[in-house]
Coordinates of C-alpha atoms in Angstrom, one line a residue:
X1 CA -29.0 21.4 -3.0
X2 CA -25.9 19.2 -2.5
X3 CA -24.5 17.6 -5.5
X4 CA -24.6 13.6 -5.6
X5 CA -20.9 12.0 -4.8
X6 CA -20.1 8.5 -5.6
X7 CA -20.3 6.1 -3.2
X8 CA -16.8 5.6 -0.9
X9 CA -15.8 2.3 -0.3
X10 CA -16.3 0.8 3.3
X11 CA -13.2 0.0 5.4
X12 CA -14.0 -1.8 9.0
X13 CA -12.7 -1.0 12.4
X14 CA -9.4 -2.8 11.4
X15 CA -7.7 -3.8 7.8
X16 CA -5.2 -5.1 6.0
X17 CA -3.1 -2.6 4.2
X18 CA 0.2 -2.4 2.0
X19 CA 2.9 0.4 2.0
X20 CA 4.5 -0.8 -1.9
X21 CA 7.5 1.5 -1.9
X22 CA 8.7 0.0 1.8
X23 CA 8.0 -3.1 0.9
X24 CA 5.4 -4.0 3.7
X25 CA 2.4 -5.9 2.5
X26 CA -0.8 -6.8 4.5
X27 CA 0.0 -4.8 7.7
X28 CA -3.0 -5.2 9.9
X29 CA -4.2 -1.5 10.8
X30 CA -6.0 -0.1 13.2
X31 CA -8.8 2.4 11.9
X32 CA -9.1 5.3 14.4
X33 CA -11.0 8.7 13.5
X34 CA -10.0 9.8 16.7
X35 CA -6.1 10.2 15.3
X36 CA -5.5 12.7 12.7
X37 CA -2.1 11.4 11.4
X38 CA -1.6 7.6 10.7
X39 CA 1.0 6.2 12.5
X40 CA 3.3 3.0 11.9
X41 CA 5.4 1.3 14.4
X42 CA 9.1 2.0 13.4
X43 CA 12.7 2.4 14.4
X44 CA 14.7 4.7 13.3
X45 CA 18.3 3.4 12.8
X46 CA 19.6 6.7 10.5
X47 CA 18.9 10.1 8.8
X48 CA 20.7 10.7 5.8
X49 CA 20.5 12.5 2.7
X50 CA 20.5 11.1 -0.5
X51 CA 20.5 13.5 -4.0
X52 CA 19.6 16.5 -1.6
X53 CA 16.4 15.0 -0.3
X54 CA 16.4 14.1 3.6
X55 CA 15.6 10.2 4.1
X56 CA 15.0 8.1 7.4
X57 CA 16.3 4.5 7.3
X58 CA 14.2 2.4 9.7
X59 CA 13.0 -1.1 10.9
X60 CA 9.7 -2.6 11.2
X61 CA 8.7 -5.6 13.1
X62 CA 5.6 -7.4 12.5
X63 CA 3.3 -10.3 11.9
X64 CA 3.2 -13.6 13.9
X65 CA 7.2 -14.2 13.5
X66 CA 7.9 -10.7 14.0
X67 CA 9.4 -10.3 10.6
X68 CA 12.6 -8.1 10.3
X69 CA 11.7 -5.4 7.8
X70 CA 14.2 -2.4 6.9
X71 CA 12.5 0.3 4.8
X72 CA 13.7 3.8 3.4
X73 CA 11.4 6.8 3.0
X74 CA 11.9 10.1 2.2
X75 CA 11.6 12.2 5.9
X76 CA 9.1 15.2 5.1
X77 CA 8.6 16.8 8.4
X78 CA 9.2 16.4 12.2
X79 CA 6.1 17.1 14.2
X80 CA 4.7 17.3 17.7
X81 CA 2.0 14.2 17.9
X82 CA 0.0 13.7 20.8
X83 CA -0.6 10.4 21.3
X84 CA -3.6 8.6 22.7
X85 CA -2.0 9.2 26.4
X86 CA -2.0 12.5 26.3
X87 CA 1.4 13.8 25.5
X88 CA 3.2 15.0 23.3
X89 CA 6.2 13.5 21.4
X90 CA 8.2 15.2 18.6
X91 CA 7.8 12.2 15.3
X92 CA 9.5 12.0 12.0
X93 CA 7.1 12.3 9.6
X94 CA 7.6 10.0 6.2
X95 CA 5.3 10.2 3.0
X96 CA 4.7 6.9 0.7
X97 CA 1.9 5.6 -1.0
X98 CA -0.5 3.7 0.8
X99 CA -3.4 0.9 -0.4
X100 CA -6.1 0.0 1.3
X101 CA -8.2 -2.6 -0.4
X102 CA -8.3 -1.1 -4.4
X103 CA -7.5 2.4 -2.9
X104 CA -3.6 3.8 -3.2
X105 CA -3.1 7.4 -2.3
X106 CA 0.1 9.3 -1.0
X107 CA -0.2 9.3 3.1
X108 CA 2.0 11.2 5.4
X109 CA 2.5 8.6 8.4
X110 CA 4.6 9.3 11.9
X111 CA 6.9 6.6 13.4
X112 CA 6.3 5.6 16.5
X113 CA 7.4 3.0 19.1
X114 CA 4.1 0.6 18.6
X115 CA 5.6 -2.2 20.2
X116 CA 3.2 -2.5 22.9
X117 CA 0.0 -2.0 20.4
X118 CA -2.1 -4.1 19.4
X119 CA -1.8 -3.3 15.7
X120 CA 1.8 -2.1 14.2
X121 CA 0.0 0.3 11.8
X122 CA -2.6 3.1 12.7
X123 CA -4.6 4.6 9.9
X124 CA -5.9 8.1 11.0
X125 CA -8.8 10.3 9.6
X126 CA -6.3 12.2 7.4
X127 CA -5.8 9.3 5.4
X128 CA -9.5 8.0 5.5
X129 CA -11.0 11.5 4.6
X130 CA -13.0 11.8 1.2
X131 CA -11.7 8.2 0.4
X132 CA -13.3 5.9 2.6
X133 CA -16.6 5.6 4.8
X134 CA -15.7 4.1 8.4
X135 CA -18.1 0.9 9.4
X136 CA -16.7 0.3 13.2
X137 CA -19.5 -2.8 13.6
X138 CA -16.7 -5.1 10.7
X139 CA -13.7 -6.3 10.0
X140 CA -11.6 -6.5 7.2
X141 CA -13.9 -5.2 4.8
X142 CA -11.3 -4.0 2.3
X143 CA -9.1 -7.9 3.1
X144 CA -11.7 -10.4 1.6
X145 CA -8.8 -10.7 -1.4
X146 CA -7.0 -12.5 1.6
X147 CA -9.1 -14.9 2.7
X148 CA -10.1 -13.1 5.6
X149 CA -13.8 -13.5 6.5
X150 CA -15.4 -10.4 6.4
X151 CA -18.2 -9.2 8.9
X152 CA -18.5 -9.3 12.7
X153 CA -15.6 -11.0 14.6
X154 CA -14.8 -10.9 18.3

């Protein structure tokens, strides 16, 4: 007999979502169980090294102005990705915490060119396992603290 869990908290097919330590705050995100690692549109401008730890300095663009963001992170790993096209592409992988709705957890994320997404941030089934349950028939289920309305939209 399986023990009872507690209920997970329900995110939709897309959020809003916060990254504290770079500084970016309600980045709308893609859900996609289909993608293992999360992924966040990012350029790299330098790797460095900063009291022995390796670090990526990079830029991130979003929202309706394209905002200008610069964020550090520490760089934990580079790693083949395979991307929703079918290849293969070596990504620096960066680890920060990560909130989604009352939810903040340590996430490894890739950066990738996302320029010609949809959605600068993409929050794979990595990130969403054990923490949240996937509803892909909503929206913004985890954003009502933004306004947003919640349910259905087109």
């Amino acid at each position: 007999m399986k023990a009872r869990t507690k209920a997970l908290p329900v995110v939709g097919w897309r959020e809003r979502v916060h990254l504290p330590e770079l500084g970016l705050h309600d980045l709308p995100a893609k859900i996609d169980t289909g993608a293992r690692t999360s992924s966040l549109h990012g350029t790299v401008i330098e790797r460095f090294e900063r009291d022995g730890l390796a670090m990526v300095r990079f830029e991130v663009d979003f929202g309706p102005d394209d905002a200008h963001h610069v964020c550090e992170a520490v760089h934990v790993d580079l790693r083949g990705i395979t991307s929703s096209n079918g290849r293969t592409q070596k990504r620096l992988i960066i680890k920060t915490p990560l909130r989604i709705g009352d939810v903040e957890f340590r996430a490894e994320i890739s950066l990738a060119d996302r320029r010609d997404m949809k959605f600068p941030m993409l929050i794979g089934r990595s990130s969403l396992r054990r923490r949240f349950v996937v509803d892909s028939g909503h929206s913004w289920l985890q954003s009502d603290n933004l306004g947003l309305h919640k349910g259905t939209e087109k």
